[in-house]
Amino acid sequence: MNIKRTDNDALTATLTIEVAQADYKEKVDKILADYRKTATIPGFRKGHVPASLINKKYRTPILVEEINKLIQEQLNNYISKENLNLLGNPLPVEQGEIDWNSENYSFDFEIGMAPEFEVDLKGQKAITHYEIKTDDATINKQIDRIREQYGKLISKTEVEAGDQVTGIFRNDDEGINTDATFTIDKIKGKTNEKKFIGAKKGDTLELNTKGLFNDDHDLMNFLKIEHDQAHDLDITVSFEITEVNEREKADLNQEFFDKLFGPDVIKSEEELRERLREDAKKQFAQQTDQKLLTDVTETLIENTKFDLPADFLKKWIANNGEKELTEEEAAAEYERSEKGLRYQLIESNILKSNEDLQLKFEELKAYASAQIREQMKQYGHMDATDEEVDQIVARIMQNQEEVKRMSEQLQNEKMLQFFKDNVKLKTKEVTYEDFIKEAYDA
């Protein structure tokens, strides 16, 4: 068997595989001989069917199957031996009807190859890495929310600003009869707010649903109606006040700190503020890091220039999906996937050039162990032993889906850190609101 390569251009080539009779004859003859021993054909005793009849009935399908096996094996061997970096799989070149009574055969396959290129990280323009600052006003609001959450309710008879009211919304025509609890600050507009202020437990208020709450989603939740209905609802409802409560904020004392973080972890308001700042920083870092990763990816795709075997890839897309696509459908799919393919090649180039980025089994195990310990802490298991963690890790490492998920997660984290260390960055400190506006044009 012989394979010959003919380059069509820089990124595509044709592989011609020549199959001679000597390559397949012995194997095909053996299979036919075995068939003759076991074949059951009416009019002949088992094992005594004439060889000519066996050949006529079975030779062609056996020959086709064996030649296909030979071709696939030789293609794989050739690609591996020549160290070809292919895009997609070899595509058989259409040819006329094959005469399976011949002794020698020739088959052509088109291949598309990944381009050679360099990734210049240092030459890229500086990319903004946002840092979200948590100012005192934000921390004060967060502390107030937590104090209210852990505070206690004091029953009242008359509604004042800031109070929490419970009651029943009713409208017989719309079938509304629902209980609801909300704070007065959710009410929209002074006119609506005045109807509540000074009202007493047992009073019934007449309210219009249009513009009743600052957020239409509150109207949907409190009246238990569909999302689309809430946005356009303009009806009158009654609201019978059944409870009025003032929420007294929890004191900033050790009992409060212990409820939040466990015994003696936080011992003062200053430590609480510092902890909230750190937690906010971690939370915001996930968003700013994701934005950075997206921006670096887009910049690399835009500035790393290389050609792709586009025509080959379109043909490959057309013939290798769940269903065969038309030329137009394949071209559209190629356009949708081209950026992703370019980044895959760029990332592969970076991984190949930086051995430290390659994932190692022990590294993945350590990553899994750290994740498990963190999860156990969240459920109150603060002092898990190495043996306990190792047993869970062993189970996880037997789950292919979990291993794949963690591998992708860890690889993304390593790539992110690599970009932070190697790409030109300019740090910009902003508030969370400004980050949303700048990063997402909100």
XYZ file of C-alpha atoms in Angstrom:
442
model
C 0.000 0.000 0.000
C 1.324 3.430 -0.980
C 0.300 6.965 0.096
C 1.263 9.995 -1.957
C 0.708 13.616 -0.901
C 0.036 16.391 -3.399
C -0.152 19.937 -2.000
C -3.026 21.932 -3.462
C -2.046 25.141 -1.664
C -0.380 26.146 1.625
C -3.168 24.684 3.774
C -4.787 21.892 1.756
C -3.449 18.743 0.145
C -4.683 15.569 -1.530
C -3.626 12.176 -0.177
C -3.726 9.413 -2.787
C -3.891 5.903 -1.354
C -3.051 3.043 -3.712
C -4.293 -0.391 -2.646
C -2.778 -3.421 -4.370
C -4.165 -6.940 -4.398
C -1.371 -8.100 -2.099
C -2.625 -5.690 0.584
C -6.010 -7.351 1.015
C -6.075 -10.744 -0.779
C -4.913 -12.942 2.087
C -7.377 -11.439 4.573
C -10.334 -11.533 2.162
C -9.582 -15.130 1.126
C -9.448 -16.221 4.774
C -12.788 -14.604 5.590
C -14.394 -16.229 2.526
C -12.957 -19.619 3.522
C -14.426 -19.222 7.013
C -17.786 -18.257 5.495
C -17.723 -21.409 3.363
C -17.300 -23.559 6.483
C -20.285 -22.018 8.273
C -22.611 -20.796 5.521
C -26.067 -22.336 5.340
C -27.454 -22.206 1.794
C -30.464 -24.278 0.665
C -29.476 -27.257 -1.496
C -25.999 -27.634 -0.021
C -24.686 -29.344 3.085
C -23.054 -27.089 5.660
C -19.373 -26.726 4.795
C -19.860 -28.015 1.239
C -21.073 -24.851 -0.496
C -19.043 -24.289 -3.701
C -16.380 -21.618 -3.359
C -17.623 -19.918 -6.527
C -21.068 -19.415 -4.977
C -19.567 -18.023 -1.740
C -17.408 -15.654 -3.769
C -20.338 -14.477 -5.855
C -22.512 -13.849 -2.789
C -20.047 -12.435 -0.254
C -16.774 -11.331 -1.925
C -17.710 -7.741 -2.809
C -19.105 -6.660 0.587
C -16.175 -8.329 2.376
C -13.710 -6.685 0.000
C -15.277 -3.259 0.494
C -15.194 -3.615 4.283
C -11.567 -4.778 4.382
C -10.345 -2.063 2.016
C -12.142 0.585 4.098
C -10.387 -0.753 7.210
C -7.028 -0.656 5.427
C -7.604 2.900 4.205
C -8.579 4.184 7.647
C -5.613 2.478 9.289
C -3.149 3.804 6.721
C -4.578 7.324 6.880
C -4.215 7.408 10.679
C -0.681 6.017 10.496
C 0.354 8.529 7.838
C -1.114 11.514 9.696
C 0.616 10.429 12.912
C 3.955 9.678 11.215
C 4.013 12.972 9.316
C 2.796 14.851 12.422
C 0.085 16.617 10.455
C -1.998 19.144 12.396
C -5.321 18.717 10.625
C -8.491 20.748 10.810
C -11.478 18.423 10.596
C -11.042 14.959 9.084
C -9.862 13.802 5.644
C -12.644 14.142 3.069
C -12.971 11.483 0.372
C -12.776 12.978 -3.121
C -15.719 11.947 -5.257
C -14.841 9.519 -8.028
C -16.736 7.449 -10.536
C -18.249 4.054 -9.868
C -15.639 1.619 -8.541
C -15.069 -1.667 -10.336
C -14.716 -4.067 -7.413
C -13.615 -6.824 -9.787
C -10.297 -5.011 -10.295
C -7.144 -6.062 -8.477
C -5.753 -2.596 -7.661
C -7.529 0.508 -6.411
C -6.774 4.194 -5.904
C -8.566 6.583 -3.529
C -8.111 10.337 -3.003
C -8.702 12.247 0.238
C -8.556 16.009 0.717
C -7.084 17.328 3.981
C -7.056 20.781 5.560
C -4.147 21.775 7.781
C -3.807 24.222 10.657
C -1.702 27.289 9.777
C 1.645 28.106 11.332
C 1.702 31.465 13.136
C 3.123 33.328 16.130
C 1.096 34.829 18.979
C 2.465 38.223 20.014
C 1.137 38.917 23.510
C 3.469 41.808 24.322
C 2.671 43.646 21.125
C -1.024 43.939 21.834
C -2.435 47.302 22.867
C -3.098 47.742 26.578
C -6.380 46.144 27.691
C -8.410 47.602 30.544
C -8.532 45.487 33.689
C -11.285 46.854 35.869
C -11.095 46.920 39.659
C -14.378 47.641 41.386
C -13.978 49.757 44.487
C -16.304 49.259 47.426
C -16.817 52.666 49.010
C -18.118 53.400 52.533
C -21.603 54.226 51.243
C -21.933 50.768 49.650
C -20.693 49.035 52.806
C -23.102 51.100 54.935
C -26.037 50.036 52.748
C -24.962 46.395 52.949
C -24.672 46.527 56.740
C -28.106 48.142 56.980
C -29.611 45.382 54.824
C -28.018 42.681 56.967
C -29.101 44.353 60.195
C -32.665 44.530 58.906
C -32.532 40.898 57.801
C -31.410 39.760 61.269
C -33.474 42.317 63.166
C -36.820 41.745 64.840
C -40.330 42.834 63.909
C -42.292 45.112 66.237
C -46.064 45.035 65.733
C -47.820 48.387 65.167
C -51.339 49.598 64.455
C -50.549 52.507 62.104
C -48.328 52.616 59.013
C -45.300 54.909 58.919
C -42.557 55.383 56.317
C -40.194 52.403 56.215
C -42.697 49.997 57.803
C -43.537 46.524 56.539
C -47.179 45.836 55.742
C -48.984 42.548 55.206
C -52.394 42.325 53.600
C -54.680 40.862 50.949
C -54.965 42.119 47.351
C -58.415 41.540 45.839
C -60.135 42.018 42.486
C -63.062 39.676 41.833
C -63.218 40.308 38.054
C -59.567 39.293 37.601
C -59.749 36.488 40.155
C -57.144 38.146 42.394
C -57.156 37.173 46.062
C -53.578 36.958 47.311
C -51.603 37.617 50.485
C -48.575 39.907 50.205
C -45.919 41.378 52.470
C -43.731 44.310 51.429
C -42.029 47.427 52.766
C -43.403 50.876 52.000
C -40.241 51.830 50.075
C -41.354 49.457 47.304
C -44.380 51.687 46.606
C -43.910 54.031 43.632
C -44.741 57.741 43.834
C -45.859 60.089 46.587
C -49.558 59.707 45.713
C -49.549 55.961 46.325
C -47.305 56.283 49.365
C -49.694 58.781 51.003
C -52.494 56.199 50.827
C -50.418 53.895 53.034
C -48.921 56.414 55.474
C -51.321 56.814 58.408
C -53.467 53.816 57.407
C -54.283 51.407 60.215
C -54.441 47.681 60.654
C -57.839 46.554 59.321
C -58.161 49.421 56.794
C -58.849 48.666 53.119
C -57.141 50.811 50.473
C -58.252 51.269 46.854
C -55.198 51.176 44.587
C -54.496 51.316 40.861
C -52.043 48.671 39.654
C -50.459 50.877 36.966
C -47.297 52.333 38.479
C -48.063 50.931 41.921
C -44.597 49.481 42.561
C -41.140 50.670 41.583
C -40.561 47.286 39.928
C -43.263 45.617 37.805
C -41.868 42.260 38.916
C -43.090 43.056 42.437
C -46.621 43.506 41.047
C -46.287 40.123 39.322
C -45.122 38.421 42.526
C -47.553 40.064 44.954
C -50.635 39.621 42.742
C -49.433 36.214 41.463
C -50.023 37.058 37.814
C -48.064 36.291 34.624
C -45.008 38.345 33.664
C -46.508 39.830 30.474
C -49.771 40.668 32.240
C -47.980 42.609 34.988
C -46.360 45.078 32.562
C -49.682 46.230 31.074
C -52.080 45.720 33.988
C -54.216 48.802 34.671
C -57.002 47.869 37.111
C -58.216 48.853 40.558
C -57.492 46.462 43.416
C -58.355 46.633 47.095
C -55.701 46.006 49.734
C -56.839 45.025 53.220
C -54.082 45.687 55.772
C -53.836 42.733 58.167
C -50.458 43.486 59.797
C -48.184 46.485 60.303
C -44.642 45.906 61.523
C -41.571 47.999 62.107
C -38.344 46.134 61.594
C -35.889 46.979 64.332
C -32.328 46.563 63.083
C -30.077 44.102 64.853
C -27.438 45.601 67.141
C -23.829 45.484 65.989
C -22.713 43.208 68.821
C -20.920 39.887 69.219
C -24.145 37.899 68.998
C -24.831 39.493 65.603
C -21.265 38.867 64.363
C -21.423 35.225 65.487
C -24.702 34.645 63.626
C -23.095 35.884 60.437
C -19.685 34.201 60.503
C -19.512 31.770 63.425
C -18.162 32.188 66.967
C -15.457 34.853 67.410
C -14.539 35.066 63.694
C -15.485 38.764 63.648
C -15.160 40.781 66.865
C -15.818 44.398 65.908
C -17.643 46.630 63.458
C -14.329 47.495 61.812
C -13.544 43.794 61.262
C -17.046 43.352 59.845
C -16.503 46.185 57.385
C -13.161 44.749 56.304
C -14.686 41.293 55.826
C -17.522 42.705 53.722
C -15.002 44.602 51.596
C -13.000 41.417 50.977
C -16.118 39.394 50.149
C -17.309 42.096 47.756
C -13.874 42.236 46.149
C -13.938 38.479 45.490
C -17.457 38.648 44.126
C -16.657 41.554 41.831
C -13.373 39.939 40.754
C -15.281 37.116 39.072
C -17.091 39.640 36.893
C -14.051 41.782 36.108
C -11.939 38.689 35.360
C -14.574 37.364 32.973
C -14.661 40.742 31.244
C -10.863 40.733 30.989
C -10.836 37.205 29.528
C -13.439 38.220 26.950
C -11.509 41.349 25.976
C -8.175 39.504 25.689
C -9.822 36.819 23.553
C -11.355 39.399 21.200
C -8.058 41.292 20.944
C -6.052 38.155 20.157
C -8.524 37.085 17.478
C -8.449 40.557 15.924
C -4.669 41.012 15.945
C -3.343 37.483 15.321
C -3.416 37.171 11.554
C -3.395 33.817 9.767
C -5.229 32.137 6.918
C -7.626 29.222 7.242
C -8.527 26.600 4.617
C -12.004 28.105 4.409
C -13.271 26.236 1.332
C -12.177 22.890 2.791
C -13.751 23.655 6.158
C -17.057 24.593 4.527
C -17.076 21.255 2.680
C -16.196 19.453 5.899
C -18.997 21.222 7.793
C -21.459 20.350 5.016
C -20.685 16.633 5.244
C -19.946 15.952 8.914
C -22.998 17.111 10.848
C -26.059 15.185 11.909
C -27.512 15.994 8.500
C -25.891 17.042 5.240
C -25.961 20.819 4.684
C -26.266 22.822 1.498
C -23.353 25.019 0.403
C -25.210 28.091 1.684
C -25.977 26.478 5.056
C -22.376 25.308 5.457
C -21.049 28.780 4.573
C -23.343 30.369 7.173
C -22.253 27.843 9.819
C -18.603 28.540 8.994
C -19.155 32.278 9.465
C -20.727 31.620 12.875
C -17.907 29.360 14.044
C -14.850 31.025 12.491
C -14.008 33.233 15.492
C -14.273 30.285 17.861
C -12.004 28.191 15.640
C -9.449 30.988 15.422
C -9.328 31.308 19.209
C -9.004 27.525 19.611
C -5.922 27.627 17.373
C -4.504 30.642 19.227
C -5.073 28.988 22.608
C -3.545 25.739 21.349
C -0.500 27.687 20.154
C -0.124 29.344 23.576
C -0.509 26.030 25.423
C 2.046 24.349 23.172
C 4.554 27.156 23.745
C 4.101 27.298 27.531
C 4.547 23.988 29.284
C 3.454 25.405 32.652
C -0.059 25.858 31.262
C -0.503 22.159 30.513
C -2.728 20.396 33.036
C -1.177 17.675 35.170
C -3.116 14.946 36.959
C -1.767 15.793 40.424
C -2.559 19.455 39.819
C -6.157 18.562 38.937
C -6.471 16.428 42.084
C -5.216 19.301 44.240
C -7.716 21.632 42.567
C -10.548 19.180 43.258
C -9.458 18.854 46.895
C -9.493 22.635 47.376
C -12.975 22.894 45.868
C -14.299 20.081 48.071
C -12.869 21.630 51.252
C -14.476 24.971 50.373
C -17.856 23.313 49.760
C -17.635 21.384 53.038
C -16.922 24.629 54.916
C -20.064 26.155 53.429
C -22.042 23.309 54.994
C -20.385 23.799 58.377
C -17.766 21.035 58.077
C -14.781 23.220 58.907
C -12.197 20.566 59.829
C -12.475 17.832 57.168
C -9.622 15.307 57.375
C -7.315 14.536 54.447
C -8.762 11.014 54.335
C -12.341 12.294 53.995
C -11.383 14.690 51.211
C -9.242 12.097 49.394
C -12.142 9.625 49.331
C -14.439 12.210 47.739
C -11.735 13.208 45.235
C -11.243 9.567 44.241
C -14.961 9.245 43.460
C -14.999 12.475 41.486
C -11.973 11.489 39.410
C -13.878 8.414 38.221
C -16.635 10.626 36.797
C -15.620 11.703 33.295
C -18.111 14.572 33.165
C -16.846 15.986 36.465
C -13.216 15.608 35.397
C -13.984 17.410 32.128
C -15.797 20.217 33.961
C -12.993 20.740 36.481
C -10.319 20.516 33.769
C -11.987 23.277 31.769
C -12.416 25.369 34.910
C -8.791 24.988 35.964
C -7.521 25.577 32.421
C -9.522 28.810 32.231
C -8.074 29.963 35.558
C -4.523 29.206 34.406
C -5.075 30.993 31.093
C -6.522 34.005 32.913
C -3.507 34.239 35.197
C -1.189 33.783 32.201
C -2.860 36.703 30.447
C -2.625 38.841 33.589
C 1.117 38.122 33.715
C 1.873 38.526 30.008
C -0.610 40.866 28.318
C -0.313 44.641 28.517
C -2.944 45.772 31.000
C -4.078 49.120 32.317
C -5.892 49.023 35.632
C -8.974 51.168 36.052
C -10.711 51.539 39.415
C -14.457 52.162 39.112
C -17.661 51.796 41.072
C -19.848 48.806 40.267
C -22.386 51.043 38.518
C -19.674 52.588 36.327
C -18.274 49.131 35.562
C -21.644 47.989 34.240
C -21.967 51.134 32.125
C -18.458 50.986 30.673
C -18.074 47.248 30.287
C -21.482 46.441 28.869
C -22.668 49.806 27.487
C -25.589 49.669 29.899
